[in-house]
Tab-separated table of C-alpha atoms in Angstrom:
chain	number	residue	atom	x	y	z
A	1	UNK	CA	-23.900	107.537	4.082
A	2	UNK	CA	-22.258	104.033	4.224
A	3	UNK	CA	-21.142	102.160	1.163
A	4	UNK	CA	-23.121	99.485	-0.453
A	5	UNK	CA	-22.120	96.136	-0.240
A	6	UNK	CA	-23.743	93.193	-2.655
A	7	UNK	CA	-22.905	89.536	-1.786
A	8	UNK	CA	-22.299	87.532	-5.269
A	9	UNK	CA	-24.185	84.333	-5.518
A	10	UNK	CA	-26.263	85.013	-1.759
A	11	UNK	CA	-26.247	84.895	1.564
A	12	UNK	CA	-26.714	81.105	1.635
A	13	UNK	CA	-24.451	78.906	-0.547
A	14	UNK	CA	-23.949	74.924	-0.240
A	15	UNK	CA	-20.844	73.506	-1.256
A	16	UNK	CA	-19.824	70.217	-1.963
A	17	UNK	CA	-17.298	68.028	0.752
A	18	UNK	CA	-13.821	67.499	-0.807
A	19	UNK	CA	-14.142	69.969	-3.080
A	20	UNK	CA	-12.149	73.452	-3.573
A	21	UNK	CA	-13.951	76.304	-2.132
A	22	UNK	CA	-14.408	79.478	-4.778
A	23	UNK	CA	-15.880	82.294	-3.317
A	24	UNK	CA	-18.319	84.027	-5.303
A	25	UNK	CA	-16.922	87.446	-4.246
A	26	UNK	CA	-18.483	90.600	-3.331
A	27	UNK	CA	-19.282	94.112	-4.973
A	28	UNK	CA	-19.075	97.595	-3.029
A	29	UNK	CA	-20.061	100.933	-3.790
A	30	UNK	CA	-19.679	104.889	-2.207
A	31	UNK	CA	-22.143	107.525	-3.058
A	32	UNK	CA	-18.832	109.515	-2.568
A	33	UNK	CA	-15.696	107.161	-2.961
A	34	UNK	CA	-17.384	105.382	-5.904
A	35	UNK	CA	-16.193	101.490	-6.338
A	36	UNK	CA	-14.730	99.870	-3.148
A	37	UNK	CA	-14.940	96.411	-4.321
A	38	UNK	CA	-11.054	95.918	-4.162
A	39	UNK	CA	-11.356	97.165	-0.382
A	40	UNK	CA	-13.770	94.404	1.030
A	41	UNK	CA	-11.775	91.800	3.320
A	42	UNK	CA	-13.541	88.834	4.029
A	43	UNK	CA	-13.256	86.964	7.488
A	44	UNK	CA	-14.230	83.844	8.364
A	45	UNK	CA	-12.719	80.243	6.955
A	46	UNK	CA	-14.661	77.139	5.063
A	47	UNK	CA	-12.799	74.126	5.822
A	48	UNK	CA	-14.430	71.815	2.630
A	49	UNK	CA	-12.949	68.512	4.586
A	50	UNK	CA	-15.162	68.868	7.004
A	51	UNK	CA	-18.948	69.338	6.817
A	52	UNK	CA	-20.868	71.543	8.841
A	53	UNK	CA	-21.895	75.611	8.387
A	54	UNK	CA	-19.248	78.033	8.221
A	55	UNK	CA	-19.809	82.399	8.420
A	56	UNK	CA	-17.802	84.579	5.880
A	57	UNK	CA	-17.852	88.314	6.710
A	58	UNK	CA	-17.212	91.134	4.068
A	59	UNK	CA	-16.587	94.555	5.672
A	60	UNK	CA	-15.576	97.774	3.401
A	61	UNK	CA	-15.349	100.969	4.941
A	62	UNK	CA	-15.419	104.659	2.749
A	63	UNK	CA	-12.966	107.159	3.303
A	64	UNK	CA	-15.162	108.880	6.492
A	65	UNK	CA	-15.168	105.614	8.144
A	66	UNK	CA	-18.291	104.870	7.799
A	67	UNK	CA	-18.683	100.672	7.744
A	68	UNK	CA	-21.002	98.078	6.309
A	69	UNK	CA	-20.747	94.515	6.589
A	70	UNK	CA	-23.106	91.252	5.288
A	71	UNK	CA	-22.538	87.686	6.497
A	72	UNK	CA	-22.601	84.707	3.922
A	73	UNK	CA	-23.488	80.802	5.448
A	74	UNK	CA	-21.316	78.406	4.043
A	75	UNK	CA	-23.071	74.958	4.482
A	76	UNK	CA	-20.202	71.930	3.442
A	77	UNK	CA	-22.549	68.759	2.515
A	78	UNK	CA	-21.371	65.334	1.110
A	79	UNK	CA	-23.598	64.460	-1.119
A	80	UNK	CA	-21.206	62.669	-3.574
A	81	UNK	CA	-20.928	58.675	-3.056
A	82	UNK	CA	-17.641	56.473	-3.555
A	83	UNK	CA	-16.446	55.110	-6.400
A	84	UNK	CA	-16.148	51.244	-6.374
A	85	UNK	CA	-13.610	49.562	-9.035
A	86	UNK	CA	-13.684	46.001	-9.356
A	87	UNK	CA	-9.983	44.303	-9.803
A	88	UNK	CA	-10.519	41.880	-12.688
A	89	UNK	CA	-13.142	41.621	-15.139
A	90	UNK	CA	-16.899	42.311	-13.985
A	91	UNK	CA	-17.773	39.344	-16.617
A	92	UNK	CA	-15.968	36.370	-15.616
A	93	UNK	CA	-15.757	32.751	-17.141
A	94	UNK	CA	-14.411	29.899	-14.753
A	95	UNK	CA	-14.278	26.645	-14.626
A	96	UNK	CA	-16.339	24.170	-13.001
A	97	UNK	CA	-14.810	22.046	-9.488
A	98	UNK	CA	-11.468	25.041	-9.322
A	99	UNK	CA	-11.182	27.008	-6.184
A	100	UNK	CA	-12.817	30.679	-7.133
A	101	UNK	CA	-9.946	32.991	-6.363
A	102	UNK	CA	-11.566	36.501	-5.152
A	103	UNK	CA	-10.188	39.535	-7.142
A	104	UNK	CA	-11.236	42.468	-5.249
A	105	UNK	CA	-12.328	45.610	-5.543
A	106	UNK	CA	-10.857	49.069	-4.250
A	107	UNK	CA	-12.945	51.953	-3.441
A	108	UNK	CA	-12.372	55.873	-3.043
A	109	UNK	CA	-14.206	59.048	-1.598
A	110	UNK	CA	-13.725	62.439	-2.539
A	111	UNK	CA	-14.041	63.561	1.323
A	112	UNK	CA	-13.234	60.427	2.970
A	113	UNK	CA	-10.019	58.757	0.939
A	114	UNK	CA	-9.710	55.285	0.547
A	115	UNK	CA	-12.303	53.050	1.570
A	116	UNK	CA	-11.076	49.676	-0.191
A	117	UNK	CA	-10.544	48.149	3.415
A	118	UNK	CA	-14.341	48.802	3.966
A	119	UNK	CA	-15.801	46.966	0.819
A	120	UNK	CA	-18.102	43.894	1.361
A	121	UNK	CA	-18.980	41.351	-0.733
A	122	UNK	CA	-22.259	39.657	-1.593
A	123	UNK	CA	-23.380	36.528	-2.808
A	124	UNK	CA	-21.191	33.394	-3.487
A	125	UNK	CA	-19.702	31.215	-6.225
A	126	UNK	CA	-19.979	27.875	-5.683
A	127	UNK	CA	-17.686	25.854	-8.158
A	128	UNK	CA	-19.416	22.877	-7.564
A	129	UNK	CA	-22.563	23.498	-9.930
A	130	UNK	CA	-22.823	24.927	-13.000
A	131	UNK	CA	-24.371	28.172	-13.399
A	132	UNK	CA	-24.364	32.183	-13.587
A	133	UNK	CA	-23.431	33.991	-9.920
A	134	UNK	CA	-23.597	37.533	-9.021
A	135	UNK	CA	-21.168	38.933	-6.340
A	136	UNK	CA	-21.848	42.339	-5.295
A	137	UNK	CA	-19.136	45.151	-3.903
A	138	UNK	CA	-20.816	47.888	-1.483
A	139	UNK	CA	-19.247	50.535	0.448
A	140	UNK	CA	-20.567	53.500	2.203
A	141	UNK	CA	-18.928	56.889	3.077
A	142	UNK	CA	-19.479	58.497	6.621
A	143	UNK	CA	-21.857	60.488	5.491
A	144	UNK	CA	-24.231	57.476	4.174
A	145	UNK	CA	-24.009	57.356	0.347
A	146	UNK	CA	-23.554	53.770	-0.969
A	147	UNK	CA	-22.205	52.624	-4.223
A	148	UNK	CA	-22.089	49.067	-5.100
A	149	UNK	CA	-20.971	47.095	-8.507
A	150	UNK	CA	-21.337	43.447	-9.346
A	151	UNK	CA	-19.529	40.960	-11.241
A	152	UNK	CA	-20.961	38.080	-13.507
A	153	UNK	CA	-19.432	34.724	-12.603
A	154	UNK	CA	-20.156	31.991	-15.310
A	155	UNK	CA	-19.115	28.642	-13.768
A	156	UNK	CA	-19.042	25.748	-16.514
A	157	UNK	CA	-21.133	27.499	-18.774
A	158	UNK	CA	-20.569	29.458	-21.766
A	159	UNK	CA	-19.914	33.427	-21.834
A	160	UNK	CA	-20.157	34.877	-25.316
A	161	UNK	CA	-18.059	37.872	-25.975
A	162	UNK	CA	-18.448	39.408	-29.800
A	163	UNK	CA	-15.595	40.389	-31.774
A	164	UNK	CA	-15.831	43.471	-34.304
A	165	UNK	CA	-14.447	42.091	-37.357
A	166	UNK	CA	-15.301	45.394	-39.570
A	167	UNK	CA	-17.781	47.923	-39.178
A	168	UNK	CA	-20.375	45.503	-40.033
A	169	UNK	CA	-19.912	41.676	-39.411
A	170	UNK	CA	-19.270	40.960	-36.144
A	171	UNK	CA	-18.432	37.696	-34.618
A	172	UNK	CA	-19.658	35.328	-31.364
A	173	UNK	CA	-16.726	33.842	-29.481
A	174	UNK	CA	-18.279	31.295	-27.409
A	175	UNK	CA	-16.252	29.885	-24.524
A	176	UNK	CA	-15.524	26.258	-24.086
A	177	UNK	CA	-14.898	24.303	-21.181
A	178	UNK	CA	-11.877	22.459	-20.305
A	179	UNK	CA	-13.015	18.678	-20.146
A	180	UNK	CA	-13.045	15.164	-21.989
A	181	UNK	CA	-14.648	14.973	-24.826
A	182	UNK	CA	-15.774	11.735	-27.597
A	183	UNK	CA	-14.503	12.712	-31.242
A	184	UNK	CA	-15.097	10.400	-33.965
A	185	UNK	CA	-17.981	8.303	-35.382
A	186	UNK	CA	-19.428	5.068	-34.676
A	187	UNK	CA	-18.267	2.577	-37.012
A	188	UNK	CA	-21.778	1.751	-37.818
A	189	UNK	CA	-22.271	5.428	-39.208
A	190	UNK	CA	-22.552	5.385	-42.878
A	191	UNK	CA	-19.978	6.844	-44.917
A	192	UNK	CA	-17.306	7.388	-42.485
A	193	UNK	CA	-13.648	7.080	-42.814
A	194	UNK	CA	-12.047	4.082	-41.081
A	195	UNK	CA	-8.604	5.284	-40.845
A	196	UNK	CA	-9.217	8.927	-39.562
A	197	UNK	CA	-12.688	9.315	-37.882
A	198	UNK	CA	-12.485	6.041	-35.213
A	199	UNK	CA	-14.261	7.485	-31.763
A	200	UNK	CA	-11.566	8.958	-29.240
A	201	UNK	CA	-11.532	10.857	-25.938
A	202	UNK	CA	-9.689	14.120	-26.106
A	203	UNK	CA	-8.904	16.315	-23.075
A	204	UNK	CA	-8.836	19.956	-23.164
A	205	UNK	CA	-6.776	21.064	-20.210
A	206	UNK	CA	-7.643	24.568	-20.555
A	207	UNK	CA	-10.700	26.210	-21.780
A	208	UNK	CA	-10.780	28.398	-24.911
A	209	UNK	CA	-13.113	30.344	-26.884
A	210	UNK	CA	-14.619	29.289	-30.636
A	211	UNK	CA	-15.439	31.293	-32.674
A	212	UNK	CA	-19.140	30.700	-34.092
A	213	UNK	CA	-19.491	32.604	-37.590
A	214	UNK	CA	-22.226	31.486	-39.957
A	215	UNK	CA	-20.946	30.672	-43.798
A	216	UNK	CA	-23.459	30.163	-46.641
């Protein structure tokens, strides 16, 4: 009688592109020779860089000669899409009439490699106006599967970013524009202070942020 021969995990199996091929293995038995599971060979290749279907054979023989063999299909799919990573911050504060200075984004596909030189960009910043643009970074792998991220771009307006100050209080930093500014009061304003509070223009070359915490 020929041996019995079990396939491990089934006769059809999909594995992932760019991924290590493990084989689920193979059990044999022999009314006579008992357990021949260290005698099964296995012929046949799955190349995981390259999708498509791929045949294993596993032959074991008993001790008469007598032979059994079961094929396994090996189907390689990419299912898995690329990973986009912006360069720079995906929230960005910048000021109003400077050139916008694109930072980029690389990309990266577990079957395909590097796909940074394939990213596109969507949408525009114009520096001109005042206001909140979204830019959006696509790519696609050859087998189809997009990924895209998108930045924030806040042009002349404020961003707020909050700072943990201890496990409960928590404060807004609110971003300020570079610009010219009036300081100072009136001298008709009552009560005011003639030889510190005269109205003057002061010029912030560079934005900062302020930190806006309420007192009582």
């Amino acid at each position: 009688a020929n041996p019995e021969l079990e396939l491990f995990g089934g006769a059809g199996i999909t594995s992932e592109a760019g991924t290590a091929w493990v084989d689920p293995g193979a059990e044999a038995h022999d009314a006579r020779d008992g357990n021949l599971t260290a005698a099964v060979t296995i012929t046949g290749t799955v190349d995981v860089n390259s999708t498509g279907t791929y045949i294993l054979t596993y032959s074991v023989s008993d001790a008469a000669g007598n032979e059994v063999n079961a094929t396994r299909t090996v189907t390689v799919s990419d299912t898995t899409a690329p990973v986009v990573t912006l360069l720079g911050d995906a929230n960005v504060t910048h000021a109003k009439d400077t050139a916008w200075v694109e930072p980029g984004a690389t990309a990266s596909d577990t079957l395909d490699g590097n796909l940074t030189n394939q990213v596109t960009i969507t949408g525009a910043v114009d520096v001109n106006s005042t206001g909140t643009y979204v830019l959006t970074y696509s790519v696609s792998d050859a087998a189809g599967n997009d990924s895209n991220v998108t930045r924030v771009v806040n042009v002349g307006t404020a961003t707020t970013h909050v700072v943990d100050l201890n496990a409960t209080v928590a404060m807004q930093m609110l971003w300020v524009e570079p610009g010219m500014f009036t300081m100072g009061s009136p001298t008709s304003e009552a009560g005011r202070l003639a030889d510190r509070e005269d109205e003057h223009n002061v010029t912030l070359t560079k934005g900062f942020y302020l930190g806006k915490y309420e007192v009582t």
